[in-house]
Structures are given as structure tokens and as C-alpha cells.
Amino acid sequence: MEILKIENLTVKRDGKIVLKNVNLKLSKEEKFFIIGPNGAGKTTLIETIIGFIKPDAGRIFLKGKEVKTEDDFYNLRVTVGYIFQNPDDQLFSPTVEEDIAFGPLNLGISRAEIPKIIDNVLLTLGISNLKNKMTYKLSGGEKRLVSIASVLAMNPEALIMDEPTVGVDNEKMKLLIEFLKTTDKSVIMVTHNKEVVDKLGWPKYKLENCHLNFIG
Ligand SMILES: Nc1ncnc2c1ncn2[C@@H]1O[C@H](COP(=O)(O)OP(=O)(O)OP(=O)(O)O)[C@@H](O)[C@H]1O
Ligand SMILES: [Mg+2]
């Protein structure tokens, strides 16, 4: 089953074309990387898919239905969890616990279920010790992992992760890789980390000169 389809997406930033006629599909349980040089437009592509940037042309489909209105994009973001390149853009609650609780509460999950959800995602990522910390006092790697935990807590069908491994230590990296290998979620990961690419071995798309090409 197809989750996402991007058709002929063209995006300009500051009047300059960043993406030109980009096509992409994500099916259920499919996982792949998007790689490419700094400034190639990887974050731009992702932020257009989730509705943060308005494309100059092209269409986005969620499960076969065109995504047009703000409500459509809201639904898209419930189905496809987005992990920002900069975790400071993601975290906004005073404590880790509250930050992770926010998404599921917003989705209407009952308060009684929240503690278990929080404990599970923290355990998955090896950061149970951070539960009661203030988010603004976290280290860079800790912020990254909490931002991932906050998205996982909403249990989206698919994940789009923009550089999720930056600053993550070896022990937590093992847990993150184990999670990504075994999850039945669809995943698009943008990364510059060759070790992660090799360890996961997923297919790769390369974004370069405004075009996205499958490179195997
Ligand atoms: N907020 C913005 N306003 C205007 N132009 C921007 C903005 N953010 C990025 N750009 C431009 O869009 C182009 C693509 O940037 P983008 O952040 O998508 O690249 P990227 O592939 O994610 O790079 P990196 O690997 O460094 O994260 C760059 O030329 C950049 O200067
Ligand atoms: Mg980027």
C-alpha cells in the first residue's frame, strides 16, 4: 500500500529553484535514505512534503488522496511523523515528560495511557534517565533523542527523519539502529552518516542539482 506520493514537485527559495520536478513514493513498511550535499534541498523537500513550505508546482498524495488543505496536511502529519533537523525546533514543553506527552494527548489518547507510552519510548531509545529533566538543560544529543521520542510517542505509520543521528553516542546509536531495523513503520531518513547508511543498508536516493535520483 502506498502511503506517500510526490509528483513533479518544484520548489523555489528566495527566487532560486531548489527542487525541480521531483517525484517520490513511499509504500507501507518501505525504508530508504535521502542523501546529497549540504544545501541540496533535502530539508526543503521534507518540509514541503509535510506542509511547512508551499511548493511552486507539484502534488502530494497521502494514501492516494491529494493533500491540499491545512486539514489534509494535519492528517498527513499524524500519519507521517517528522523529526526536525534541529531538535530545538521540535521541543517546546518545559520537561521531557511533558514534551513526550503532548503529542499523544493532542491525538486524544487518554491520560491513563500516557505514562506507559512515555516509559516505552524512553526505554526504546535508552534515555529513561531523562524523563524528569528540563528540556532546555539537555545536551545536544539528549535533545535529539527526546525529539525522536516525542514523535515515536504519537505512533505514526511512517517516519521522516532529518539527520536523526547527529550527536548520538555509540550505545544509543545501537538502540536507534535496532529500532529502525525492526520497526514496521515506513521510514525516510536524510543523513550524511555513512556508518548508519552501511549498517541499515536501505536503498538510497540522491538529491543533487535540484533532482532526486534513485541510486540503489
Ligand atoms: N529559510 C530559508 N529561506 C530561504 N532559503 C533557504 C532557507 N532554508 C534553506 N534555504 C536554501 O535552500 C537551499 C536548500 O537548503 P536545505 O536546507 O533544504 O538543504 P539540505 O540539503 O537540507 O542541506 P544540509 O545537508 O546542510 O541540511 C539552500 O540553498 C538554502 O540556502
Ligand atoms: Mg537539511
Coordinates of C-alpha atoms and ligand atoms in Angstrom, one line a residue:
M1 CA 0.0 0.0 0.0
E2 CA 1.2 3.4 -0.9
I3 CA 1.5 5.9 2.0
L4 CA 3.0 9.0 0.2
K5 CA 3.4 10.0 -3.3
I6 CA 5.1 13.2 -4.5
E7 CA 4.5 14.2 -8.1
N8 CA 6.5 16.8 -10.1
L9 CA 7.4 18.9 -7.1
T10 CA 9.1 22.2 -7.9
V11 CA 10.2 24.5 -5.0
K12 CA 11.9 27.8 -5.1
R13 CA 13.5 29.5 -2.1
D14 CA 14.4 33.2 -2.3
G15 CA 13.5 33.0 -6.0
K16 CA 16.0 30.3 -6.7
I17 CA 14.9 26.8 -7.8
V18 CA 15.9 24.2 -5.2
L19 CA 13.8 21.3 -6.4
K20 CA 12.7 20.7 -9.9
N21 CA 10.1 18.1 -10.9
V22 CA 10.9 15.8 -8.0
N23 CA 9.0 12.5 -7.8
L24 CA 9.0 10.1 -4.9
K25 CA 6.9 7.3 -3.4
L26 CA 6.8 5.7 0.0
S27 CA 5.0 2.4 0.5
K28 CA 3.9 0.7 3.7
E29 CA 7.0 -0.7 5.5
E30 CA 9.4 0.7 2.9
K31 CA 12.5 2.3 4.2
F32 CA 15.1 4.4 2.3
F33 CA 17.7 7.1 2.6
I34 CA 17.9 10.5 1.0
I35 CA 21.5 11.7 0.7
G36 CA 23.1 14.6 -1.0
P37 CA 25.4 17.6 -0.4
N38 CA 24.8 20.5 2.0
G39 CA 22.3 22.9 0.6
A40 CA 21.0 20.4 -2.0
G41 CA 17.4 20.8 -0.7
K42 CA 16.8 17.7 1.4
T43 CA 15.3 19.6 4.3
T44 CA 13.3 21.7 1.8
L45 CA 11.9 18.5 0.2
I46 CA 10.8 17.1 3.5
E47 CA 9.4 20.4 4.8
T48 CA 7.4 20.7 1.6
I49 CA 6.0 17.2 2.0
I50 CA 4.8 17.9 5.5
G51 CA 3.3 21.2 4.5
F52 CA 5.7 23.7 6.1
I53 CA 6.8 25.1 2.7
K54 CA 4.5 25.7 -0.2
P55 CA 5.7 24.3 -3.5
D56 CA 5.7 26.3 -6.7
A57 CA 4.3 23.3 -8.5
G58 CA 3.5 19.6 -8.0
R59 CA 1.2 17.5 -6.0
I60 CA 1.4 15.4 -2.8
F61 CA -0.8 12.4 -2.1
L62 CA -1.5 10.6 1.2
K63 CA -2.8 7.1 0.6
G64 CA -4.0 8.0 -2.8
K65 CA -5.8 11.2 -1.9
E66 CA -4.4 14.6 -2.8
V67 CA -3.2 16.7 0.1
K68 CA -4.4 20.2 -0.4
T69 CA -6.0 21.9 2.7
E70 CA -4.5 22.6 6.1
D71 CA -6.7 19.8 7.4
D72 CA -5.2 17.4 4.8
F73 CA -1.7 18.4 5.9
Y74 CA -2.6 17.9 9.6
N75 CA -3.7 14.4 8.7
L76 CA -0.6 13.8 6.8
R77 CA 1.5 14.9 9.9
V78 CA -0.5 12.4 12.1
T79 CA 0.3 9.6 9.7
V80 CA 3.9 10.7 8.9
G81 CA 5.9 11.7 12.0
Y82 CA 8.5 14.3 11.2
I83 CA 11.8 14.6 13.2
F84 CA 13.3 18.0 12.6
Q85 CA 17.0 18.5 11.6
N86 CA 17.2 21.0 14.6
P87 CA 15.8 19.5 17.8
D88 CA 15.4 23.0 19.2
D89 CA 12.6 23.4 16.7
Q90 CA 10.8 20.3 18.0
L91 CA 11.0 20.6 21.8
F92 CA 8.8 23.2 23.4
S93 CA 7.5 21.8 26.7
P94 CA 9.4 22.6 29.9
T95 CA 10.1 18.9 30.8
V96 CA 10.9 15.8 28.8
E97 CA 7.9 14.0 30.2
E98 CA 5.5 16.8 29.2
D99 CA 7.1 17.1 25.8
I100 CA 6.6 13.5 25.0
A101 CA 3.0 13.5 26.5
F102 CA 2.0 16.5 24.3
G103 CA 1.6 14.6 21.0
P104 CA -0.4 11.6 22.2
L105 CA -2.7 13.9 24.4
N106 CA -3.3 16.1 21.4
L107 CA -4.3 13.0 19.4
G108 CA -6.9 12.2 22.0
I109 CA -5.2 9.4 23.8
S110 CA -6.5 9.1 27.4
R111 CA -4.3 10.4 30.2
A112 CA -4.3 7.0 31.8
E113 CA -2.3 5.6 28.9
I114 CA 0.3 8.3 28.7
P115 CA 2.8 7.2 31.4
K116 CA 3.2 3.8 29.7
I117 CA 3.7 5.4 26.3
I118 CA 6.4 7.7 27.8
D119 CA 8.2 4.9 29.6
N120 CA 8.2 2.8 26.4
V121 CA 9.6 5.3 24.1
L122 CA 12.3 6.4 26.6
L123 CA 13.3 2.8 27.1
T124 CA 13.4 2.1 23.3
L125 CA 15.9 4.9 22.9
G126 CA 17.9 4.3 26.2
I127 CA 17.0 7.6 27.8
S128 CA 14.8 6.7 30.7
N129 CA 17.1 8.8 32.9
L130 CA 15.9 11.9 31.1
K131 CA 12.2 11.6 32.0
N132 CA 12.1 14.4 34.6
K133 CA 14.7 16.7 33.1
M134 CA 14.1 20.2 31.9
T135 CA 14.3 20.2 28.1
Y136 CA 16.3 23.4 27.9
K137 CA 19.0 21.9 30.1
L138 CA 19.5 18.8 27.8
S139 CA 22.7 18.3 25.9
G140 CA 22.7 18.3 22.1
G141 CA 22.5 14.5 21.7
E142 CA 19.9 14.3 24.5
K143 CA 17.7 16.9 22.8
R144 CA 17.9 14.9 19.5
L145 CA 16.9 11.7 21.3
V146 CA 14.0 13.3 23.1
S147 CA 12.8 14.9 19.9
I148 CA 12.7 11.4 18.3
A149 CA 10.9 10.0 21.5
S150 CA 8.3 12.8 21.2
V151 CA 7.5 11.7 17.6
L152 CA 7.5 8.0 18.4
A153 CA 5.0 8.6 21.2
M154 CA 2.4 9.5 18.6
N155 CA 2.9 6.1 17.0
P156 CA 2.9 7.4 13.4
E157 CA 2.7 4.9 10.5
A158 CA 5.7 6.4 8.8
L159 CA 8.7 8.5 10.0
I160 CA 10.6 11.2 8.2
M161 CA 13.9 11.8 10.0
D162 CA 16.2 14.6 9.1
E163 CA 19.7 13.8 10.4
P164 CA 18.5 11.9 13.4
T165 CA 21.9 10.5 14.4
V166 CA 23.8 13.8 14.8
G167 CA 25.3 13.9 18.3
V168 CA 24.0 10.4 19.3
D169 CA 26.6 8.3 21.2
N170 CA 27.5 4.7 20.2
E171 CA 25.4 3.0 22.8
K172 CA 22.2 5.0 21.9
M173 CA 23.1 4.6 18.2
K174 CA 22.9 0.8 18.6
L175 CA 19.4 1.1 20.1
L176 CA 18.3 3.6 17.5
I177 CA 19.6 1.3 14.7
E178 CA 18.0 -1.7 16.3
F179 CA 14.6 0.1 16.5
L180 CA 14.9 1.3 12.8
K181 CA 15.8 -2.2 11.6
T182 CA 12.9 -3.9 13.4
T183 CA 10.1 -1.3 13.2
D184 CA 7.3 -2.0 10.8
K185 CA 6.9 1.8 10.2
S186 CA 7.9 3.2 6.8
V187 CA 11.0 5.4 7.1
I188 CA 12.6 8.1 5.1
M189 CA 15.9 9.2 6.6
V190 CA 18.1 12.1 5.5
T191 CA 21.6 11.5 6.6
H192 CA 25.3 12.3 6.0
N193 CA 26.3 9.5 8.3
K194 CA 27.9 6.7 6.2
E195 CA 28.1 4.3 9.1
V196 CA 24.3 4.5 9.5
V197 CA 23.8 4.0 5.7
D198 CA 26.1 0.9 5.8
K199 CA 24.6 -0.6 8.9
L200 CA 21.0 -0.2 7.8
G201 CA 21.7 -0.9 4.1
W202 CA 18.5 0.7 2.9
P203 CA 18.1 1.9 -0.7
K204 CA 19.3 5.4 -1.4
Y205 CA 18.0 8.4 -3.3
K206 CA 20.5 11.2 -4.0
L207 CA 19.4 14.8 -4.2
E208 CA 21.7 17.0 -6.3
N209 CA 21.3 19.9 -8.7
C210 CA 17.6 20.1 -8.0
H211 CA 16.9 16.5 -9.0
L212 CA 16.3 13.4 -6.9
N213 CA 17.6 10.2 -8.4
F214 CA 17.4 6.6 -7.2
I215 CA 21.0 5.3 -6.8
G216 CA 20.3 1.8 -5.4
Ligands
LIG1 N1 14.6 29.5 5.5 C1 15.2 29.6 4.3 N2 14.9 30.7 3.5 C2 15.4 30.8 2.2 N3 16.2 29.9 1.7 C3 16.5 28.8 2.4 C4 16.0 28.6 3.8 N4 16.5 27.5 4.2 C5 17.3 26.9 3.3 N5 17.3 27.7 2.2 C6 18.1 27.5 1.0 O1 17.5 26.4 0.3 C7 18.5 25.5 -0.2 C8 18.4 24.1 0.3 O2 18.5 24.1 1.7 P1 18.2 22.8 2.5 O3 18.2 23.3 4.0 O4 17.0 22.2 2.0 O5 19.4 21.9 2.2 P2 19.8 20.5 2.8 O6 20.0 19.5 1.6 O7 18.9 20.1 3.8 O8 21.3 20.8 3.4 P3 22.0 20.2 4.7 O9 22.6 18.8 4.3 O10 23.1 21.2 5.0 O11 21.0 20.0 5.8 C9 19.9 26.2 0.1 O12 20.3 26.9 -1.0 C10 19.5 27.1 1.3 O13 20.3 28.3 1.2
MG2 MG 19.0 19.8 5.8

